Short mmCIF file of C-alpha atoms in Angstrom, two decimals:
data_model
loop_
_atom_site.label_atom_id
_atom_site.label_comp_id
_atom_site.label_asym_id
_atom_site.label_seq_id
_atom_site.Cartn_x
_atom_site.Cartn_y
_atom_site.Cartn_z
CA MET A 1 26.19 20.11 128.83
CA ALA A 2 25.00 23.48 127.45
CA SER A 3 21.23 23.87 127.30
CA GLU A 4 19.79 23.70 123.79
CA LYS A 5 18.53 26.96 122.34
CA PRO A 6 15.43 27.12 120.17
CA GLN A 7 15.86 27.00 116.40
CA ASP A 8 14.16 30.38 115.95
CA LEU A 9 15.29 33.31 118.04
CA MET A 10 13.97 36.81 118.70
CA VAL A 11 15.75 39.42 120.83
CA THR A 12 14.91 43.08 121.52
CA CYS A 13 17.41 45.65 122.81
CA THR A 14 17.71 49.40 123.25
CA ALA A 15 20.72 51.64 122.68
CA PRO A 16 21.48 55.30 123.46
CA VAL A 17 22.33 58.41 121.51
CA ASN A 18 25.79 59.87 122.15
CA ILE A 19 26.87 63.46 121.64
CA ALA A 20 30.52 64.15 120.84
CA VAL A 21 32.24 66.90 122.80
CA ILE A 22 35.47 66.32 120.84
CA LYS A 23 34.17 65.79 117.32
CA TYR A 24 34.84 63.05 114.78
CA TRP A 25 34.88 64.37 111.22
CA GLY A 26 36.69 62.62 108.40
CA LYS A 27 37.80 59.07 107.64
CA ARG A 28 41.18 57.69 106.65
CA ASP A 29 39.51 54.50 105.37
CA GLU A 30 36.00 54.72 103.89
CA ALA A 31 35.33 50.97 103.76
CA LEU A 32 36.35 50.18 107.35
CA ILE A 33 35.17 53.59 108.64
CA LEU A 34 38.43 54.52 110.35
CA PRO A 35 38.61 58.12 111.59
CA ILE A 36 41.37 60.68 111.01
CA ASN A 37 41.20 61.66 114.70
CA SER A 38 40.06 60.27 118.04
CA SER A 39 36.82 61.59 119.56
CA LEU A 40 35.07 61.76 122.91
CA SER A 41 31.35 61.67 123.67
CA VAL A 42 28.70 61.75 126.36
CA THR A 43 26.05 59.01 126.32
CA LEU A 44 22.53 60.38 126.81
CA HIS A 45 19.86 58.68 128.90
CA GLN A 46 17.58 56.21 127.16
CA ASP A 47 14.55 57.37 129.14
CA GLN A 48 14.54 60.33 126.73
CA LEU A 49 16.39 59.23 123.57
CA LYS A 50 16.88 55.69 122.37
CA THR A 51 16.67 53.26 119.49
CA THR A 52 14.78 50.01 120.05
CA THR A 53 15.63 47.09 117.77
CA THR A 54 14.20 43.60 117.44
CA VAL A 55 16.16 40.94 115.54
CA ALA A 56 14.62 37.60 114.63
CA ILE A 57 16.16 34.66 112.80
CA SER A 58 14.18 31.71 111.50
CA LYS A 59 14.53 28.78 109.14
CA ASP A 60 11.23 29.96 107.61
CA PHE A 61 12.53 33.39 106.48
CA THR A 62 13.35 33.47 102.79
CA GLU A 63 15.43 36.69 102.79
CA ASP A 64 17.00 39.26 105.10
CA ARG A 65 14.60 42.18 105.69
CA ILE A 66 14.67 45.42 107.70
CA TRP A 67 12.03 47.93 108.81
CA LEU A 68 12.95 51.37 110.16
CA ASN A 69 10.27 53.36 111.99
CA GLY A 70 7.61 51.11 110.45
CA ARG A 71 8.79 51.38 106.83
CA GLU A 72 10.64 48.64 105.02
CA GLU A 73 14.10 49.78 103.88
CA ASP A 74 16.62 48.37 101.42
CA VAL A 75 18.44 45.55 103.22
CA GLY A 76 21.16 45.67 100.55
CA GLN A 77 22.55 48.95 101.95
CA PRO A 78 26.35 48.46 102.05
CA ARG A 79 26.74 49.53 105.69
CA LEU A 80 23.95 47.29 106.88
CA GLN A 81 25.43 44.39 104.95
CA ALA A 82 28.86 45.13 106.45
CA CYS A 83 27.40 44.81 109.99
CA LEU A 84 25.61 41.57 109.16
CA ARG A 85 28.68 40.08 107.51
CA GLU A 86 30.92 41.02 110.43
CA ILE A 87 28.55 39.56 113.06
CA ARG A 88 28.10 36.35 111.09
CA ARG A 89 31.88 36.09 110.65
CA LEU A 90 32.42 36.48 114.41
CA ALA A 91 29.68 33.92 115.14
CA ARG A 92 31.24 31.44 112.71
CA LYS A 93 34.67 32.03 114.25
CA ARG A 94 33.27 31.45 117.74
CA ARG A 95 31.66 28.18 116.69
CA SER A 96 34.80 26.93 114.96
CA THR A 97 36.89 27.56 118.10
CA GLY A 98 34.29 25.77 120.19
CA ASP A 99 33.80 28.60 122.70
CA GLY A 100 30.62 28.49 124.75
CA ASP A 101 27.45 26.80 123.52
CA THR A 102 27.49 25.19 120.12
CA LEU A 103 24.49 27.01 118.78
CA PRO A 104 22.06 24.72 116.98
CA LEU A 105 20.72 27.61 114.93
CA SER A 106 22.13 27.75 111.45
CA LEU A 107 24.18 30.74 110.40
CA SER A 108 22.53 30.45 107.01
CA TYR A 109 19.15 31.48 108.47
CA LYS A 110 17.82 34.79 107.22
CA VAL A 111 17.32 37.68 109.62
CA HIS A 112 14.45 40.14 110.09
CA VAL A 113 15.18 43.46 111.80
CA ALA A 114 12.75 46.13 113.03
CA SER A 115 14.05 49.35 114.55
CA VAL A 116 12.36 52.48 115.90
CA ASN A 117 13.74 55.78 117.21
CA ASN A 118 11.83 57.82 119.78
CA PHE A 119 13.41 61.01 118.34
CA PRO A 120 13.80 62.59 114.84
CA THR A 121 15.85 60.49 112.42
CA ALA A 122 18.61 62.00 110.21
CA ALA A 123 18.20 65.46 111.75
CA GLY A 124 21.66 65.67 113.29
CA LEU A 125 20.65 63.99 116.56
CA ALA A 126 22.97 60.98 116.16
CA SER A 127 20.22 58.61 115.05
CA SER A 128 22.62 56.47 113.00
CA ALA A 129 24.93 56.08 116.02
CA ALA A 130 22.12 54.80 118.23
CA GLY A 131 20.67 52.74 115.37
CA TYR A 132 23.82 50.85 114.42
CA ALA A 133 24.92 50.38 118.04
CA CYS A 134 21.51 48.84 118.73
CA LEU A 135 21.73 46.66 115.62
CA ALA A 136 25.22 45.40 116.51
CA TYR A 137 24.29 44.75 120.13
CA THR A 138 21.03 42.93 119.29
CA LEU A 139 22.62 40.83 116.53
CA ALA A 140 25.37 39.86 118.99
CA GLN A 141 22.73 38.62 121.48
CA VAL A 142 21.01 36.56 118.78
CA TYR A 143 24.19 35.04 117.38
CA GLY A 144 25.93 34.53 120.74
CA VAL A 145 28.83 36.86 119.90
CA GLU A 146 30.69 38.23 122.94
CA GLY A 147 33.46 40.75 123.47
CA ASP A 148 34.02 44.21 122.03
CA LEU A 149 31.53 45.11 119.29
CA SER A 150 33.27 48.36 118.23
CA GLU A 151 34.17 46.95 114.84
CA VAL A 152 30.64 45.73 114.05
CA ALA A 153 28.94 49.00 115.06
CA ARG A 154 31.64 51.12 113.41
CA ARG A 155 31.01 49.41 110.06
CA GLY A 156 27.49 50.89 110.15
CA SER A 157 28.27 54.36 111.49
CA GLY A 158 31.58 55.50 112.91
CA SER A 159 30.18 57.14 116.03
CA ALA A 160 27.98 54.08 116.71
CA CYS A 161 30.89 52.40 118.50
CA ARG A 162 30.65 55.14 121.16
CA SER A 163 26.98 54.25 121.80
CA LEU A 164 28.02 50.76 122.96
CA TYR A 165 28.92 52.21 126.36
CA GLY A 166 27.25 54.43 128.90
CA GLY A 167 28.77 57.48 130.56
CA PHE A 168 31.73 59.17 128.90
CA VAL A 169 33.33 57.35 125.98
CA GLU A 170 36.41 57.79 123.84
CA TRP A 171 36.78 56.35 120.35
CA GLN A 172 40.48 55.75 119.79
CA MET A 173 41.35 56.40 116.17
CA GLY A 174 43.88 53.57 116.16
CA GLU A 175 46.84 53.18 113.83
CA GLN A 176 46.52 49.71 112.32
CA ALA A 177 45.42 49.47 108.70
CA ASP A 178 42.88 46.74 109.52
CA GLY A 179 41.21 48.93 112.18
CA LYS A 180 41.52 46.37 114.98
CA ASP A 181 42.74 49.08 117.37
CA SER A 182 40.09 51.63 116.36
CA ILE A 183 37.78 50.90 119.28
CA ALA A 184 35.59 52.65 121.83
CA ARG A 185 36.25 52.55 125.57
CA GLN A 186 34.53 54.07 128.55
CA ILE A 187 36.55 56.72 130.41
CA ALA A 188 33.96 57.30 133.16
CA PRO A 189 30.66 55.54 133.99
CA GLU A 190 27.21 57.15 133.77
CA TRP A 191 27.02 57.82 137.52
CA HIS A 192 30.40 59.60 137.61
CA TRP A 193 29.05 63.18 137.29
CA PRO A 194 25.48 63.13 138.66
CA GLN A 195 24.96 66.94 138.49
CA LEU A 196 25.57 67.11 134.72
CA ARG A 197 22.44 67.81 132.67
CA VAL A 198 21.81 67.92 128.92
CA LEU A 199 19.24 69.99 127.04
CA ILE A 200 18.57 69.30 123.37
CA LEU A 201 17.14 72.35 121.62
CA VAL A 202 15.33 71.00 118.57
CA VAL A 203 15.50 73.71 115.92
CA SER A 204 14.52 71.49 113.01
CA ALA A 205 13.50 67.84 112.84
CA ASP A 206 13.93 67.84 109.05
CA LYS A 207 16.47 65.63 107.34
CA LYS A 208 19.71 67.59 106.83
CA GLN A 209 20.65 68.76 103.33
CA THR A 210 24.24 67.45 103.34
CA GLY A 211 24.58 63.99 104.87
CA SER A 212 27.54 63.40 107.20
CA THR A 213 29.18 60.81 104.92
CA VAL A 214 29.30 63.10 101.88
CA GLY A 215 30.23 66.10 104.03
CA MET A 216 33.17 64.28 105.58
CA GLN A 217 34.53 63.06 102.25
CA THR A 218 34.48 66.60 100.82
CA SER A 219 36.13 68.03 103.96
CA VAL A 220 38.93 65.45 103.90
CA GLU A 221 39.58 66.22 100.24
CA THR A 222 39.47 70.03 100.42
CA SER A 223 39.93 71.42 103.96
CA THR A 224 43.47 72.24 105.10
CA LEU A 225 42.01 73.31 108.47
CA LEU A 226 40.61 69.79 108.98
CA LYS A 227 44.05 68.23 108.49
CA PHE A 228 45.58 70.69 110.96
CA ARG A 229 42.78 70.01 113.44
CA ALA A 230 43.20 66.22 113.28
CA GLU A 231 46.97 66.24 113.58
CA SER A 232 47.75 69.24 115.78
CA VAL A 233 44.68 70.14 117.84
CA VAL A 234 42.64 67.05 118.73
CA PRO A 235 45.34 64.94 120.49
CA GLU A 236 45.83 67.59 123.21
CA ARG A 237 42.10 68.28 123.44
CA MET A 238 41.41 64.57 124.05
CA LYS A 239 43.76 64.61 127.05
CA GLU A 240 42.35 67.86 128.40
CA MET A 241 38.71 66.77 127.97
CA THR A 242 39.43 63.46 129.74
CA ARG A 243 40.93 65.39 132.65
CA CYS A 244 37.97 67.79 132.84
CA ILE A 245 35.52 64.88 132.97
CA GLN A 246 37.49 62.88 135.52
CA GLU A 247 37.87 65.94 137.78
CA GLN A 248 34.30 67.20 137.13
CA ASP A 249 35.77 70.53 136.03
CA PHE A 250 32.68 72.06 134.44
CA GLN A 251 34.33 75.36 133.44
CA GLY A 252 37.05 73.54 131.53
CA PHE A 253 34.64 70.95 130.09
CA ALA A 254 32.17 73.61 128.93
CA GLN A 255 34.69 75.93 127.29
CA LEU A 256 36.48 73.11 125.48
CA THR A 257 33.14 71.68 124.30
CA MET A 258 32.17 75.02 122.72
CA LYS A 259 35.61 75.60 121.18
CA ASP A 260 35.63 72.15 119.62
CA SER A 261 32.12 72.58 118.23
CA ASN A 262 33.10 75.95 116.73
CA GLN A 263 36.23 74.49 115.17
CA PHE A 264 34.34 71.56 113.67
CA HIS A 265 31.90 73.97 112.00
CA ALA A 266 34.84 76.12 110.89
CA THR A 267 36.26 73.08 109.06
CA CYS A 268 32.86 72.66 107.38
CA LEU A 269 33.07 76.29 106.17
CA ASP A 270 36.70 75.64 105.12
CA THR A 271 35.43 72.76 102.96
CA PHE A 272 34.99 73.58 99.28
CA PRO A 273 32.23 74.12 98.37
CA PRO A 274 31.48 75.14 101.97
CA ILE A 275 29.03 73.21 104.15
CA SER A 276 26.84 74.99 106.67
CA TYR A 277 24.92 72.86 109.16
CA LEU A 278 23.98 75.79 111.40
CA ASN A 279 21.08 78.10 110.63
CA ASP A 280 20.07 81.52 111.98
CA THR A 281 18.42 80.01 115.05
CA SER A 282 21.57 77.96 115.79
CA ARG A 283 23.61 81.16 115.72
CA ARG A 284 21.10 82.93 117.98
CA ILE A 285 21.45 80.07 120.49
CA ILE A 286 25.25 80.51 120.45
CA GLN A 287 24.75 84.23 121.17
CA LEU A 288 22.27 83.44 123.96
CA VAL A 289 24.70 81.05 125.67
CA HIS A 290 27.58 83.54 125.62
CA ARG A 291 25.38 86.39 126.93
CA PHE A 292 24.00 84.14 129.67
CA ASN A 293 27.54 83.20 130.74
CA THR A 294 28.78 86.80 130.57
CA HIS A 295 25.89 87.92 132.77
CA HIS A 296 26.90 85.35 135.41
CA GLY A 297 30.61 86.08 135.11
CA GLN A 298 31.40 82.39 134.59
CA THR A 299 30.71 79.57 132.15
CA LYS A 300 27.45 78.05 133.35
CA VAL A 301 26.19 76.57 130.06
CA ALA A 302 27.89 75.18 126.96
CA TYR A 303 26.62 74.41 123.46
CA THR A 304 27.73 71.86 120.93
CA PHE A 305 26.32 71.23 117.44
CA ASP A 306 26.79 68.07 115.42
CA ALA A 307 26.14 67.97 111.66
CA GLY A 308 22.78 69.71 111.98
CA PRO A 309 21.15 72.88 113.37
CA ASN A 310 19.99 71.39 116.70
CA ALA A 311 21.85 72.57 119.79
CA VAL A 312 22.95 70.28 122.60
CA ILE A 313 23.42 72.24 125.81
CA PHE A 314 25.47 71.00 128.78
CA THR A 315 24.93 72.54 132.18
CA LEU A 316 24.69 71.61 135.84
CA GLU A 317 21.52 70.72 137.70
CA ASP A 318 21.35 74.06 139.55
CA THR A 319 21.37 76.07 136.28
CA VAL A 320 18.85 74.09 134.20
CA ALA A 321 15.67 75.94 135.25
CA GLU A 322 17.10 79.41 134.67
CA PHE A 323 18.53 78.52 131.27
CA VAL A 324 15.26 76.88 130.13
CA ALA A 325 13.51 80.13 131.14
CA ALA A 326 16.07 82.09 129.08
CA VAL A 327 15.36 79.88 126.05
CA ARG A 328 11.59 80.37 126.50
CA HIS A 329 12.14 84.13 126.72
CA SER A 330 14.32 84.24 123.59
CA PHE A 331 12.35 81.68 121.55
CA PRO A 332 8.73 81.95 122.74
CA PRO A 333 6.91 78.67 122.03
CA ALA A 334 4.68 79.05 118.97
CA ALA A 335 1.61 77.10 120.04
CA ASN A 336 2.84 74.20 122.12
CA GLY A 337 3.67 75.96 125.39
CA ASP A 338 2.67 72.94 127.43
CA LYS A 339 4.64 70.51 125.24
CA PHE A 340 7.67 72.75 124.79
CA LEU A 341 9.69 70.87 127.41
CA LYS A 342 9.97 67.09 127.21
CA GLY A 343 11.93 64.60 129.30
CA LEU A 344 13.12 65.40 132.79
CA GLN A 345 10.92 67.77 134.73
CA VAL A 346 12.19 71.33 135.15
CA ALA A 347 10.47 73.68 137.59
CA PRO A 348 9.50 77.00 135.97
CA VAL A 349 11.38 80.07 137.22
CA LEU A 350 11.10 83.78 136.47
CA LEU A 351 14.02 85.55 134.82
CA SER A 352 15.45 88.56 136.60
CA ASP A 353 15.12 91.89 134.79
CA GLU A 354 18.93 92.13 134.79
CA LEU A 355 19.27 88.83 132.93
CA LYS A 356 16.52 89.78 130.47
CA ALA A 357 18.37 93.01 129.74
CA ALA A 358 21.67 91.11 129.35
CA LEU A 359 20.18 88.71 126.80
CA VAL A 360 19.08 91.58 124.52
CA VAL A 361 18.01 89.21 121.81
CA GLU A 362 15.05 90.00 119.65
CA PRO A 363 12.57 87.23 120.54
CA SER A 364 12.29 84.66 117.75
CA PRO A 365 8.91 82.93 118.24
CA GLY A 366 8.95 79.24 117.34
CA GLY A 367 12.69 79.25 116.56
CA VAL A 368 13.16 76.36 118.97
CA GLN A 369 10.44 73.77 118.40
CA TYR A 370 10.91 72.02 121.73
CA ILE A 371 13.50 71.09 124.36
CA ILE A 372 14.39 67.57 125.51
CA ALA A 373 15.82 67.61 129.06
CA THR A 374 17.98 64.59 129.83
CA GLN A 375 21.13 63.43 131.62
CA VAL A 376 24.05 61.03 131.20
CA GLY A 377 22.89 57.43 130.83
CA PRO A 378 23.88 53.77 130.46
CA GLY A 379 24.82 51.72 127.41
CA PRO A 380 22.66 49.21 125.50
CA GLN A 381 20.09 47.09 127.36
CA VAL A 382 18.35 43.79 126.63
CA LEU A 383 14.55 43.90 127.06
CA ASP A 384 13.30 40.64 128.56
CA ASP A 385 9.57 41.27 128.18
CA THR A 386 8.26 39.64 124.98
CA HIS A 387 5.66 42.45 124.77
CA ASP A 388 8.54 44.75 123.82
CA HIS A 389 9.21 42.86 120.57
CA LEU A 390 8.67 44.99 117.45
CA LEU A 391 8.18 41.86 115.33
CA GLY A 392 5.33 39.38 115.67
CA GLN A 393 5.66 35.59 115.65
CA ASP A 394 5.42 35.75 111.84
CA GLY A 395 8.56 37.90 111.72
CA LEU A 396 6.68 40.96 110.45
CA PRO A 397 6.33 44.32 112.24
CA GLN A 398 3.61 44.55 114.87
CA ARG A 399 0.72 46.70 113.63
CA ASP A 400 1.06 49.39 116.30
CA LEU A 401 4.59 50.37 115.25
#
């Protein structure tokens, strides 16, 4: 007989950020969050960027409540409610079919959620993807829901379904009206390409002016380039990007990543009124990357920008140190020289005079606030240590949040 579970439950999990190399922009169904094109992403390592979420349910809770980065937020948010409803529906369905343990906990119990990001929220660093993936995954642990959680995470944030897996992940747009076939799947595990490195150049940690949801709606309504991109460009790019990843073809991967980023931002400019997520520093970084590659006579680094000014750079392990030095040269740290580089350790190197001359960019002190050095990483994890819980026994956030 299945072992009885306690009436009150508390579970803590972590989930990763993912960065799309073939971008998702635009929905064909706002309520179900179904995309107008498929997309492909790289999952970043949780040692550097992650969301941690604790979910507790108890017969003593009088209402659902949520805290984000220590502040209580409105639990009535439609997307949050959609995730909760979907998880509870799946849990009810599982109980009615008699699969697994018959959970003694009541589905009518209220839930408390606390979530923290160890990176800037709403600054175009995919915080909502990590956040909703973590929420879906943790709720599933609490309610005993198994199987693919794409639909639950997607209801919160489209790209969250890609954060349910490590490595390299595709989100298939699907064709069904109910979205059952709009799911994420891993195309290569996190250990597939061990030399690949990721540098996040944080230009601004401020909240972006045009949120992704509003931006997408306006683009779908007004951009003819977006329609062309979704129908005529992305399907071939998905195949080509999958091949580049599977064959570890960095030249192909890097060039396609930059082209797709550029085209995504072109659709934002083709939106009316136009949306511009890049700023002057973003454009200087683009220039720096192309000059660096031209100097070397091959594509050694690639940039991609989501809906924000922060650059995500892909490169290989043997190029990281030189490119970090090039960034330091072009964007001299304002006052935090020792804290300019976070994450994986990168040995300092001196730039050659030839490369300095090739970069010919007027130094822009403080343009890049800091760099996070990371690599490809795994999907969501359950934390077994009760010390990791963000909620206390009373169901309220721990004081040191």
